[in-house]
Amino acid sequence: MVVRKVKEFIIEKLILICGIASIFFVLLIFLFLAKEGLAVFKIVSPSSFLGGKSWYPISEPPQLGILPLILGSAIVTLGAAVISVPIGVGCAIYIAEIAPLKIKEVLKAGIELLAAIPSVVLGFIGMVTLVPMVKNVFHLPTGLTALSGSIMLAFMAMPTIVSIAEDALYSVPKTYKEGAFALGATHWQTIWRVMLPAASSGILAAVMLGIGRVIGETMAVMMITGNSAVIPQSILVPVRTLTATIAAEMGEAVVGSEHYFALFAIGIVLFVISFAINVTADLFLHKRQ
Amino acid sequence: MVNAAFDIKGLNIWFGQIHALKEVDMDIRPNEILSIIGPSNSGKTTFLRMLNRLNDLHINFRMKGRVMFGRSDINKMDIETLRRKIGMVFALPLPLPLSIFENVAYGVRMHGEKNKNRIAAKVEDALKRGYLWEEVKDRLGESAFKLSGGQQQRLCIARTLAVEPEVILFDEPCSGLDPISTAKVEDAMLKLKEKYTIVLVTNNVKQAARVGDRTAFFLSGELIELDKTDKMFTVPRDKRTDDYISGKFG
């Protein structure tokens, strides 16, 4: 009896430690990020850091304005959203409502497969196929542009958007559909006026999570957006995103230098953006239940 | 026979291997309330959903026989036209996730009406005929989910009326309602039969006795008996009908 109780006790405590550990690590990461990142504000003010137009971290004195990087991330993300949201939601409607059972299975498997491709591989494929194509179609000096990044990232956001939106559509009560049909609605009228509004919060959550995936993506964007830290004037010029900046420069930044602190501060900005997006998506998902 | 709303000959329905309706022959007359009673799994709801072809949504659905709606075969009609002419009210009140006004306006708009005044007039008219107008006229913009169960059910009736059907199918419309709401819905049905043909599937034998002109009794997919309601409830021809309505099984 006693042995069994001791065993129970030990197992319970072990599981407790596992639970605490995950929170503890998050806290540690956050503290470290804050400690290293906030140091940059001893050198530049938050407004000139976020609003500064030039990013020359190793000039003397360094200019640490990340506005070009924020805009770079924004334009690539916006482009990816414009491409992936209509296609993703359309695909979800097709899978949930229209596709015959067999095609449905094939499509779902295909989309899961798309999610399984490592981003560096996608980036590599994009570099040798998409980039020359963009260059030729728009007669540009280089195909390494925000548009190329947007198209590539749209592919990465698609699996998230499709699977969550499809789930939302699938969980609309069957009775809604029958009610609309019984009034003489066509299939499309039913989808447009009943199914989509009923699933809207789930679909919005799907879109937010897809966008979250795009903002955090690093490898593929770094490979195909051209990495030039200037304020983009159009979608057809090279840009550099927040994530790519950290990945590209962390190796050469001297530990404890202004450059090093600035990169961590970019990390904080990214963290805040992703966090905001996840919370919004969560709110939408919550509303659904 | 042209003066029948529906004329059904040799109807058989299968869902996969399950033979849900067997050799049903019957007619449904204009401006009558036909009640359909029977225990669960007797095929009565399947019969009802056959009339507006809602069974077609089921993948394994198969049907044999001829069902005439007026002069046309239902399986040869345009399905949206058929469903507009044959309205349906479901067991659970089923408002769409829209406002009270929009729930009724939905069908009207869907069938091509664009003029705002005409839509508003039709909504008001439908709500009046569904005996709901007085209770909701000051809060048409509120969500339909705020209404009580009985009100929601009458909203669904009004929504059905707004698209101007010829026949209304009721699928156990009072199964989720309290006695007072039930009485209101039954009142509405009795008044509606002046203009419409009504088919009522009900688990409540007393309800069939109260509102039905004729009553059909289904058992295990077969039509056992179809007769005038008062006759069936006093001198049923079949022993099984007698047993069911007197509560010996079911």
PDB file of C-alpha atoms in Angstrom, chain A:
ATOM      1  CA  MET A   1       0.000   0.000   0.000  1.00  0.00           C
ATOM      2  CA  VAL A   2       2.654   2.453   1.092  1.00  0.00           C
ATOM      3  CA  VAL A   3       4.793   1.637  -1.933  1.00  0.00           C
ATOM      4  CA  ARG A   4       1.853   2.331  -4.206  1.00  0.00           C
ATOM      5  CA  LYS A   5       1.180   5.663  -2.524  1.00  0.00           C
ATOM      6  CA  VAL A   6       4.805   6.720  -2.831  1.00  0.00           C
ATOM      7  CA  LYS A   7       4.741   5.777  -6.471  1.00  0.00           C
ATOM      8  CA  GLU A   8       1.607   7.861  -7.033  1.00  0.00           C
ATOM      9  CA  PHE A   9       3.225  10.759  -5.227  1.00  0.00           C
ATOM     10  CA  ILE A  10       6.407  10.639  -7.287  1.00  0.00           C
ATOM     11  CA  ILE A  11       4.555  10.378 -10.598  1.00  0.00           C
ATOM     12  CA  GLU A  12       2.277  13.255  -9.721  1.00  0.00           C
ATOM     13  CA  LYS A  13       5.182  15.475  -8.791  1.00  0.00           C
ATOM     14  CA  LEU A  14       7.097  14.540 -11.951  1.00  0.00           C
ATOM     15  CA  ILE A  15       4.151  15.520 -14.088  1.00  0.00           C
ATOM     16  CA  LEU A  16       3.813  18.738 -12.123  1.00  0.00           C
ATOM     17  CA  ILE A  17       7.461  19.554 -12.853  1.00  0.00           C
ATOM     18  CA  CYS A  18       6.865  18.955 -16.579  1.00  0.00           C
ATOM     19  CA  GLY A  19       3.951  21.348 -16.475  1.00  0.00           C
ATOM     20  CA  ILE A  20       5.844  24.031 -14.652  1.00  0.00           C
ATOM     21  CA  ALA A  21       8.925  23.603 -16.843  1.00  0.00           C
ATOM     22  CA  SER A  22       7.116  24.691 -20.000  1.00  0.00           C
ATOM     23  CA  ILE A  23       5.925  27.905 -18.376  1.00  0.00           C
ATOM     24  CA  PHE A  24       9.321  28.401 -16.750  1.00  0.00           C
ATOM     25  CA  PHE A  25      11.131  28.188 -20.083  1.00  0.00           C
ATOM     26  CA  VAL A  26       8.772  30.648 -21.725  1.00  0.00           C
ATOM     27  CA  LEU A  27       9.345  33.010 -18.849  1.00  0.00           C
ATOM     28  CA  LEU A  28      13.107  32.628 -19.101  1.00  0.00           C
ATOM     29  CA  ILE A  29      13.068  33.285 -22.829  1.00  0.00           C
ATOM     30  CA  PHE A  30      10.912  36.316 -22.330  1.00  0.00           C
ATOM     31  CA  LEU A  31      13.147  37.685 -19.581  1.00  0.00           C
ATOM     32  CA  PHE A  32      16.271  37.140 -21.638  1.00  0.00           C
ATOM     33  CA  LEU A  33      14.665  38.786 -24.673  1.00  0.00           C
ATOM     34  CA  ALA A  34      13.617  41.774 -22.592  1.00  0.00           C
ATOM     35  CA  LYS A  35      16.995  42.124 -20.879  1.00  0.00           C
ATOM     36  CA  GLU A  36      19.003  42.026 -24.106  1.00  0.00           C
ATOM     37  CA  GLY A  37      16.516  43.895 -26.261  1.00  0.00           C
ATOM     38  CA  LEU A  38      15.504  46.751 -24.020  1.00  0.00           C
ATOM     39  CA  ALA A  39      19.168  47.734 -23.638  1.00  0.00           C
ATOM     40  CA  VAL A  40      19.039  49.272 -27.102  1.00  0.00           C
ATOM     41  CA  PHE A  41      16.792  52.024 -25.802  1.00  0.00           C
ATOM     42  CA  LYS A  42      19.732  53.445 -23.846  1.00  0.00           C
ATOM     43  CA  ILE A  43      21.169  54.378 -27.239  1.00  0.00           C
ATOM     44  CA  VAL A  44      18.103  55.233 -29.329  1.00  0.00           C
ATOM     45  CA  SER A  45      14.640  56.335 -28.257  1.00  0.00           C
ATOM     46  CA  PRO A  46      11.774  53.876 -28.927  1.00  0.00           C
ATOM     47  CA  SER A  47      10.260  56.286 -31.464  1.00  0.00           C
ATOM     48  CA  SER A  48      13.418  56.692 -33.507  1.00  0.00           C
ATOM     49  CA  PHE A  49      13.994  52.922 -33.285  1.00  0.00           C
ATOM     50  CA  LEU A  50      10.519  52.047 -34.590  1.00  0.00           C
ATOM     51  CA  GLY A  51      10.158  55.070 -36.879  1.00  0.00           C
ATOM     52  CA  GLY A  52      13.751  55.562 -38.074  1.00  0.00           C
ATOM     53  CA  LYS A  53      14.134  55.335 -41.821  1.00  0.00           C
ATOM     54  CA  SER A  54      17.650  53.924 -42.067  1.00  0.00           C
ATOM     55  CA  TRP A  55      19.114  50.682 -40.834  1.00  0.00           C
ATOM     56  CA  TYR A  56      22.928  50.920 -40.873  1.00  0.00           C
ATOM     57  CA  PRO A  57      23.829  48.980 -37.756  1.00  0.00           C
ATOM     58  CA  ILE A  58      27.602  48.897 -38.323  1.00  0.00           C
ATOM     59  CA  SER A  59      28.216  52.435 -39.505  1.00  0.00           C
ATOM     60  CA  GLU A  60      29.779  54.866 -37.048  1.00  0.00           C
ATOM     61  CA  PRO A  61      27.637  55.962 -35.236  1.00  0.00           C
ATOM     62  CA  PRO A  62      25.155  53.153 -35.989  1.00  0.00           C
ATOM     63  CA  GLN A  63      21.751  54.109 -37.354  1.00  0.00           C
ATOM     64  CA  LEU A  64      19.157  51.820 -35.872  1.00  0.00           C
ATOM     65  CA  GLY A  65      15.799  52.623 -37.497  1.00  0.00           C
ATOM     66  CA  ILE A  66      13.707  49.542 -38.242  1.00  0.00           C
ATOM     67  CA  LEU A  67      10.891  51.189 -40.189  1.00  0.00           C
ATOM     68  CA  PRO A  68      12.165  49.713 -43.497  1.00  0.00           C
ATOM     69  CA  LEU A  69      12.177  46.260 -41.917  1.00  0.00           C
ATOM     70  CA  ILE A  70       8.676  46.654 -40.467  1.00  0.00           C
ATOM     71  CA  LEU A  71       7.398  47.847 -43.830  1.00  0.00           C
ATOM     72  CA  GLY A  72       9.241  45.014 -45.547  1.00  0.00           C
ATOM     73  CA  SER A  73       7.528  42.478 -43.313  1.00  0.00           C
ATOM     74  CA  ALA A  74       4.201  44.262 -43.730  1.00  0.00           C
ATOM     75  CA  ILE A  75       4.287  44.361 -47.531  1.00  0.00           C
ATOM     76  CA  VAL A  76       5.346  40.725 -47.864  1.00  0.00           C
ATOM     77  CA  THR A  77       2.692  39.638 -45.359  1.00  0.00           C
ATOM     78  CA  LEU A  78      -0.029  41.714 -46.956  1.00  0.00           C
ATOM     79  CA  GLY A  79       0.838  40.333 -50.388  1.00  0.00           C
ATOM     80  CA  ALA A  80       0.815  36.784 -49.054  1.00  0.00           C
ATOM     81  CA  ALA A  81      -2.551  37.373 -47.369  1.00  0.00           C
ATOM     82  CA  VAL A  82      -4.091  38.804 -50.532  1.00  0.00           C
ATOM     83  CA  ILE A  83      -3.015  35.698 -52.432  1.00  0.00           C
ATOM     84  CA  SER A  84      -3.580  32.986 -49.860  1.00  0.00           C
ATOM     85  CA  VAL A  85      -6.848  34.065 -48.206  1.00  0.00           C
ATOM     86  CA  PRO A  86      -9.159  33.891 -51.249  1.00  0.00           C
ATOM     87  CA  ILE A  87      -7.525  30.722 -52.562  1.00  0.00           C
ATOM     88  CA  GLY A  88      -7.373  29.128 -49.121  1.00  0.00           C
ATOM     89  CA  VAL A  89     -10.974  29.910 -48.206  1.00  0.00           C
ATOM     90  CA  GLY A  90     -12.136  28.878 -51.675  1.00  0.00           C
ATOM     91  CA  CYS A  91     -10.293  25.598 -51.304  1.00  0.00           C
ATOM     92  CA  ALA A  92     -11.836  25.076 -47.863  1.00  0.00           C
ATOM     93  CA  ILE A  93     -15.335  25.657 -49.276  1.00  0.00           C
ATOM     94  CA  TYR A  94     -14.650  23.195 -52.059  1.00  0.00           C
ATOM     95  CA  ILE A  95     -13.385  20.526 -49.678  1.00  0.00           C
ATOM     96  CA  ALA A  96     -16.091  21.014 -47.061  1.00  0.00           C
ATOM     97  CA  GLU A  97     -19.081  21.467 -49.320  1.00  0.00           C
ATOM     98  CA  ILE A  98     -18.619  20.470 -52.905  1.00  0.00           C
ATOM     99  CA  ALA A  99     -15.919  17.856 -53.437  1.00  0.00           C
ATOM    100  CA  PRO A 100     -16.977  14.199 -53.723  1.00  0.00           C
ATOM    101  CA  LEU A 101     -15.598  12.004 -50.966  1.00  0.00           C
ATOM    102  CA  LYS A 102     -12.620  10.654 -52.925  1.00  0.00           C
ATOM    103  CA  ILE A 103     -11.385  14.025 -54.181  1.00  0.00           C
ATOM    104  CA  LYS A 104     -11.841  15.370 -50.675  1.00  0.00           C
ATOM    105  CA  GLU A 105      -9.473  12.742 -49.261  1.00  0.00           C
ATOM    106  CA  VAL A 106      -6.877  13.400 -51.943  1.00  0.00           C
ATOM    107  CA  LEU A 107      -7.028  17.171 -51.468  1.00  0.00           C
ATOM    108  CA  LYS A 108      -6.749  16.943 -47.701  1.00  0.00           C
ATOM    109  CA  ALA A 109      -3.721  14.669 -47.955  1.00  0.00           C
ATOM    110  CA  GLY A 110      -2.171  17.001 -50.526  1.00  0.00           C
ATOM    111  CA  ILE A 111      -2.577  19.992 -48.269  1.00  0.00           C
ATOM    112  CA  GLU A 112      -1.046  18.168 -45.334  1.00  0.00           C
ATOM    113  CA  LEU A 113       1.861  17.311 -47.589  1.00  0.00           C
ATOM    114  CA  LEU A 114       2.278  20.963 -48.494  1.00  0.00           C
ATOM    115  CA  ALA A 115       2.552  21.769 -44.792  1.00  0.00           C
ATOM    116  CA  ALA A 116       5.272  19.138 -44.421  1.00  0.00           C
ATOM    117  CA  ILE A 117       7.701  20.670 -46.934  1.00  0.00           C
ATOM    118  CA  PRO A 118      10.557  22.337 -45.032  1.00  0.00           C
ATOM    119  CA  SER A 119      10.611  26.074 -45.637  1.00  0.00           C
ATOM    120  CA  VAL A 120      14.221  26.050 -46.825  1.00  0.00           C
ATOM    121  CA  VAL A 121      13.235  23.615 -49.567  1.00  0.00           C
ATOM    122  CA  LEU A 122      10.337  25.803 -50.616  1.00  0.00           C
ATOM    123  CA  GLY A 123      12.684  28.790 -50.579  1.00  0.00           C
ATOM    124  CA  PHE A 124      15.177  26.933 -52.745  1.00  0.00           C
ATOM    125  CA  ILE A 125      12.521  25.927 -55.263  1.00  0.00           C
ATOM    126  CA  GLY A 126      11.235  29.495 -55.256  1.00  0.00           C
ATOM    127  CA  MET A 127      14.706  30.821 -55.890  1.00  0.00           C
ATOM    128  CA  VAL A 128      15.272  28.768 -59.026  1.00  0.00           C
ATOM    129  CA  THR A 129      11.716  28.852 -60.469  1.00  0.00           C
ATOM    130  CA  LEU A 130       9.691  31.753 -59.115  1.00  0.00           C
ATOM    131  CA  VAL A 131      12.395  34.407 -58.972  1.00  0.00           C
ATOM    132  CA  PRO A 132      13.388  34.203 -62.680  1.00  0.00           C
ATOM    133  CA  MET A 133       9.708  34.088 -63.594  1.00  0.00           C
ATOM    134  CA  VAL A 134       8.898  37.294 -61.682  1.00  0.00           C
ATOM    135  CA  LYS A 135      11.946  38.910 -63.254  1.00  0.00           C
ATOM    136  CA  ASN A 136      10.846  38.054 -66.796  1.00  0.00           C
ATOM    137  CA  VAL A 137       7.141  38.768 -66.409  1.00  0.00           C
ATOM    138  CA  PHE A 138       7.637  42.269 -64.988  1.00  0.00           C
ATOM    139  CA  HIS A 139      10.921  43.036 -66.825  1.00  0.00           C
ATOM    140  CA  LEU A 140      12.785  43.754 -63.605  1.00  0.00           C
ATOM    141  CA  PRO A 141      16.522  43.991 -62.993  1.00  0.00           C
ATOM    142  CA  THR A 142      16.104  41.316 -60.308  1.00  0.00           C
ATOM    143  CA  GLY A 143      13.389  38.835 -59.426  1.00  0.00           C
ATOM    144  CA  LEU A 144      14.309  38.892 -55.741  1.00  0.00           C
ATOM    145  CA  THR A 145      11.330  41.023 -54.722  1.00  0.00           C
ATOM    146  CA  ALA A 146       8.612  41.365 -52.121  1.00  0.00           C
ATOM    147  CA  LEU A 147       6.191  39.835 -54.625  1.00  0.00           C
ATOM    148  CA  SER A 148       8.257  36.650 -54.922  1.00  0.00           C
ATOM    149  CA  GLY A 149       8.302  36.408 -51.134  1.00  0.00           C
ATOM    150  CA  SER A 150       4.545  36.966 -50.972  1.00  0.00           C
ATOM    151  CA  ILE A 151       3.796  34.212 -53.457  1.00  0.00           C
ATOM    152  CA  MET A 152       6.123  31.783 -51.699  1.00  0.00           C
ATOM    153  CA  LEU A 153       4.703  32.585 -48.278  1.00  0.00           C
ATOM    154  CA  ALA A 154       1.164  32.275 -49.574  1.00  0.00           C
ATOM    155  CA  PHE A 155       1.962  28.598 -50.182  1.00  0.00           C
ATOM    156  CA  MET A 156       3.090  28.253 -46.592  1.00  0.00           C
ATOM    157  CA  ALA A 157       0.023  29.950 -45.140  1.00  0.00           C
ATOM    158  CA  MET A 158      -2.366  27.931 -47.282  1.00  0.00           C
ATOM    159  CA  PRO A 159      -2.345  24.639 -45.310  1.00  0.00           C
ATOM    160  CA  THR A 160      -3.127  26.466 -42.058  1.00  0.00           C
ATOM    161  CA  ILE A 161      -5.917  28.518 -43.625  1.00  0.00           C
ATOM    162  CA  VAL A 162      -7.466  25.611 -45.517  1.00  0.00           C
ATOM    163  CA  SER A 163      -7.492  23.110 -42.683  1.00  0.00           C
ATOM    164  CA  ILE A 164      -8.844  25.467 -40.015  1.00  0.00           C
ATOM    165  CA  ALA A 165     -11.422  27.096 -42.332  1.00  0.00           C
ATOM    166  CA  GLU A 166     -12.554  23.682 -43.550  1.00  0.00           C
ATOM    167  CA  ASP A 167     -12.987  22.599 -39.965  1.00  0.00           C
ATOM    168  CA  ALA A 168     -15.080  25.699 -39.235  1.00  0.00           C
ATOM    169  CA  LEU A 169     -17.324  25.079 -42.245  1.00  0.00           C
ATOM    170  CA  TYR A 170     -17.665  21.404 -41.402  1.00  0.00           C
ATOM    171  CA  SER A 171     -18.860  22.187 -37.895  1.00  0.00           C
ATOM    172  CA  VAL A 172     -21.717  24.417 -39.057  1.00  0.00           C
ATOM    173  CA  PRO A 173     -24.831  22.472 -37.981  1.00  0.00           C
ATOM    174  CA  LYS A 174     -26.301  20.410 -40.815  1.00  0.00           C
ATOM    175  CA  THR A 175     -29.709  21.815 -39.912  1.00  0.00           C
ATOM    176  CA  TYR A 176     -28.719  25.312 -41.133  1.00  0.00           C
ATOM    177  CA  LYS A 177     -28.003  23.894 -44.532  1.00  0.00           C
ATOM    178  CA  GLU A 178     -31.264  21.954 -44.656  1.00  0.00           C
ATOM    179  CA  GLY A 179     -33.179  25.034 -43.550  1.00  0.00           C
ATOM    180  CA  ALA A 180     -31.776  27.068 -46.415  1.00  0.00           C
ATOM    181  CA  PHE A 181     -32.312  24.272 -48.940  1.00  0.00           C
ATOM    182  CA  ALA A 182     -35.906  23.834 -47.804  1.00  0.00           C
ATOM    183  CA  LEU A 183     -36.531  27.490 -48.655  1.00  0.00           C
ATOM    184  CA  GLY A 184     -35.433  26.780 -52.193  1.00  0.00           C
ATOM    185  CA  ALA A 185     -31.903  28.176 -51.938  1.00  0.00           C
ATOM    186  CA  THR A 186     -29.375  26.927 -54.457  1.00  0.00           C
ATOM    187  CA  HIS A 187     -26.168  25.346 -53.214  1.00  0.00           C
ATOM    188  CA  TRP A 188     -24.181  28.526 -53.738  1.00  0.00           C
ATOM    189  CA  GLN A 189     -26.811  30.744 -52.086  1.00  0.00           C
ATOM    190  CA  THR A 190     -26.698  28.415 -49.103  1.00  0.00           C
ATOM    191  CA  ILE A 191     -22.905  28.578 -48.908  1.00  0.00           C
ATOM    192  CA  TRP A 192     -22.730  32.345 -49.357  1.00  0.00           C
ATOM    193  CA  ARG A 193     -25.609  33.499 -47.159  1.00  0.00           C
ATOM    194  CA  VAL A 194     -25.710  30.779 -44.496  1.00  0.00           C
ATOM    195  CA  MET A 195     -22.598  28.616 -44.262  1.00  0.00           C
ATOM    196  CA  LEU A 196     -19.984  31.385 -44.556  1.00  0.00           C
ATOM    197  CA  PRO A 197     -21.637  33.760 -42.041  1.00  0.00           C
ATOM    198  CA  ALA A 198     -22.147  30.885 -39.608  1.00  0.00           C
ATOM    199  CA  ALA A 199     -18.492  29.851 -39.919  1.00  0.00           C
ATOM    200  CA  SER A 200     -17.140  33.402 -40.105  1.00  0.00           C
ATOM    201  CA  SER A 201     -15.375  33.476 -36.742  1.00  0.00           C
ATOM    202  CA  GLY A 202     -13.581  30.200 -37.465  1.00  0.00           C
ATOM    203  CA  ILE A 203     -12.598  31.421 -40.916  1.00  0.00           C
ATOM    204  CA  LEU A 204     -11.253  34.683 -39.482  1.00  0.00           C
ATOM    205  CA  ALA A 205      -9.228  32.686 -36.962  1.00  0.00           C
ATOM    206  CA  ALA A 206      -7.876  30.597 -39.831  1.00  0.00           C
ATOM    207  CA  VAL A 207      -6.820  33.748 -41.663  1.00  0.00           C
ATOM    208  CA  MET A 208      -5.145  35.200 -38.575  1.00  0.00           C
ATOM    209  CA  LEU A 209      -3.204  32.009 -37.885  1.00  0.00           C
ATOM    210  CA  GLY A 210      -2.154  31.865 -41.543  1.00  0.00           C
ATOM    211  CA  ILE A 211      -0.883  35.439 -41.314  1.00  0.00           C
ATOM    212  CA  GLY A 212       0.889  34.595 -38.063  1.00  0.00           C
ATOM    213  CA  ARG A 213       2.707  31.832 -39.866  1.00  0.00           C
ATOM    214  CA  VAL A 214       3.749  34.252 -42.633  1.00  0.00           C
ATOM    215  CA  ILE A 215       5.089  36.940 -40.290  1.00  0.00           C
ATOM    216  CA  GLY A 216       7.232  34.491 -38.376  1.00  0.00           C
ATOM    217  CA  GLU A 217       8.637  32.759 -41.446  1.00  0.00           C
ATOM    218  CA  THR A 218      12.340  33.372 -41.962  1.00  0.00           C
ATOM    219  CA  MET A 219      14.233  31.020 -44.206  1.00  0.00           C
ATOM    220  CA  ALA A 220      12.223  31.238 -47.416  1.00  0.00           C
ATOM    221  CA  VAL A 221      11.843  35.022 -47.272  1.00  0.00           C
ATOM    222  CA  MET A 222      15.502  35.515 -46.620  1.00  0.00           C
ATOM    223  CA  MET A 223      16.320  33.460 -49.711  1.00  0.00           C
ATOM    224  CA  ILE A 224      14.012  35.200 -52.151  1.00  0.00           C
ATOM    225  CA  THR A 225      13.137  38.739 -51.105  1.00  0.00           C
ATOM    226  CA  GLY A 226      16.501  40.297 -51.936  1.00  0.00           C
ATOM    227  CA  ASN A 227      17.390  41.545 -48.442  1.00  0.00           C
ATOM    228  CA  SER A 228      17.686  45.244 -49.021  1.00  0.00           C
ATOM    229  CA  ALA A 229      16.801  47.282 -45.972  1.00  0.00           C
ATOM    230  CA  VAL A 230      15.220  50.275 -47.654  1.00  0.00           C
ATOM    231  CA  ILE A 231      11.653  51.534 -47.438  1.00  0.00           C
ATOM    232  CA  PRO A 232       9.821  49.688 -50.232  1.00  0.00           C
ATOM    233  CA  GLN A 233       8.112  51.905 -52.819  1.00  0.00           C
ATOM    234  CA  SER A 234       6.251  49.055 -54.517  1.00  0.00           C
ATOM    235  CA  ILE A 235       5.816  45.299 -54.265  1.00  0.00           C
ATOM    236  CA  LEU A 236       8.267  44.771 -57.137  1.00  0.00           C
ATOM    237  CA  VAL A 237      11.437  45.834 -55.294  1.00  0.00           C
ATOM    238  CA  PRO A 238      13.743  43.885 -52.986  1.00  0.00           C
ATOM    239  CA  VAL A 239      12.818  44.214 -49.321  1.00  0.00           C
ATOM    240  CA  ARG A 240      14.046  42.844 -46.045  1.00  0.00           C
ATOM    241  CA  THR A 241      11.835  41.515 -43.304  1.00  0.00           C
ATOM    242  CA  LEU A 242      12.270  41.637 -39.528  1.00  0.00           C
ATOM    243  CA  THR A 243      12.933  37.909 -39.324  1.00  0.00           C
ATOM    244  CA  ALA A 244      15.450  37.846 -42.154  1.00  0.00           C
ATOM    245  CA  THR A 245      17.379  40.696 -40.528  1.00  0.00           C
ATOM    246  CA  ILE A 246      17.872  38.767 -37.318  1.00  0.00           C
ATOM    247  CA  ALA A 247      18.829  35.567 -39.116  1.00  0.00           C
ATOM    248  CA  ALA A 248      21.243  37.274 -41.488  1.00  0.00           C
ATOM    249  CA  GLU A 249      23.015  39.561 -39.012  1.00  0.00           C
ATOM    250  CA  MET A 250      23.061  37.671 -35.721  1.00  0.00           C
ATOM    251  CA  GLY A 251      26.187  35.750 -36.710  1.00  0.00           C
ATOM    252  CA  GLU A 252      28.268  38.843 -37.286  1.00  0.00           C
ATOM    253  CA  ALA A 253      26.993  41.042 -34.464  1.00  0.00           C
ATOM    254  CA  VAL A 254      29.477  41.411 -31.606  1.00  0.00           C
ATOM    255  CA  VAL A 255      27.963  40.232 -28.323  1.00  0.00           C
ATOM    256  CA  GLY A 256      27.126  43.256 -26.179  1.00  0.00           C
ATOM    257  CA  SER A 257      27.345  45.740 -29.060  1.00  0.00           C
ATOM    258  CA  GLU A 258      24.574  48.161 -30.042  1.00  0.00           C
ATOM    259  CA  HIS A 259      23.926  46.049 -33.123  1.00  0.00           C
ATOM    260  CA  TYR A 260      23.437  42.965 -30.937  1.00  0.00           C
ATOM    261  CA  PHE A 261      20.962  44.736 -28.662  1.00  0.00           C
ATOM    262  CA  ALA A 262      19.081  46.127 -31.641  1.00  0.00           C
ATOM    263  CA  LEU A 263      18.614  42.626 -33.089  1.00  0.00           C
ATOM    264  CA  PHE A 264      17.115  41.466 -29.810  1.00  0.00           C
ATOM    265  CA  ALA A 265      14.833  44.492 -29.816  1.00  0.00           C
ATOM    266  CA  ILE A 266      13.638  43.399 -33.279  1.00  0.00           C
ATOM    267  CA  GLY A 267      12.929  40.051 -31.657  1.00  0.00           C
ATOM    268  CA  ILE A 268      10.715  41.807 -29.117  1.00  0.00           C
ATOM    269  CA  VAL A 269       8.821  43.607 -31.887  1.00  0.00           C
ATOM    270  CA  LEU A 270       8.239  40.276 -33.665  1.00  0.00           C
ATOM    271  CA  PHE A 271       7.147  38.661 -30.444  1.00  0.00           C
ATOM    272  CA  VAL A 272       4.614  41.412 -29.797  1.00  0.00           C
ATOM    273  CA  ILE A 273       3.210  41.149 -33.342  1.00  0.00           C
ATOM    274  CA  SER A 274       2.883  37.349 -33.246  1.00  0.00           C
ATOM    275  CA  PHE A 275       1.395  37.474 -29.791  1.00  0.00           C
ATOM    276  CA  ALA A 276      -1.201  40.034 -30.869  1.00  0.00           C
ATOM    277  CA  ILE A 277      -2.145  37.915 -33.893  1.00  0.00           C
ATOM    278  CA  ASN A 278      -2.462  34.727 -31.867  1.00  0.00           C
ATOM    279  CA  VAL A 279      -4.582  36.441 -29.236  1.00  0.00           C
ATOM    280  CA  THR A 280      -6.883  37.849 -31.931  1.00  0.00           C
ATOM    281  CA  ALA A 281      -7.221  34.435 -33.554  1.00  0.00           C
ATOM    282  CA  ASP A 282      -7.941  32.931 -30.146  1.00  0.00           C
ATOM    283  CA  LEU A 283     -10.663  35.495 -29.499  1.00  0.00           C
ATOM    284  CA  PHE A 284     -12.343  34.587 -32.800  1.00  0.00           C
ATOM    285  CA  LEU A 285     -12.075  30.859 -32.096  1.00  0.00           C
ATOM    286  CA  HIS A 286     -13.466  31.390 -28.632  1.00  0.00           C
ATOM    287  CA  LYS A 287     -16.411  33.346 -29.968  1.00  0.00           C
ATOM    288  CA  ARG A 288     -17.260  30.308 -32.047  1.00  0.00           C
ATOM    289  CA  GLN A 289     -17.852  28.184 -28.966  1.00  0.00           C
TER     290      GLN A 289
END
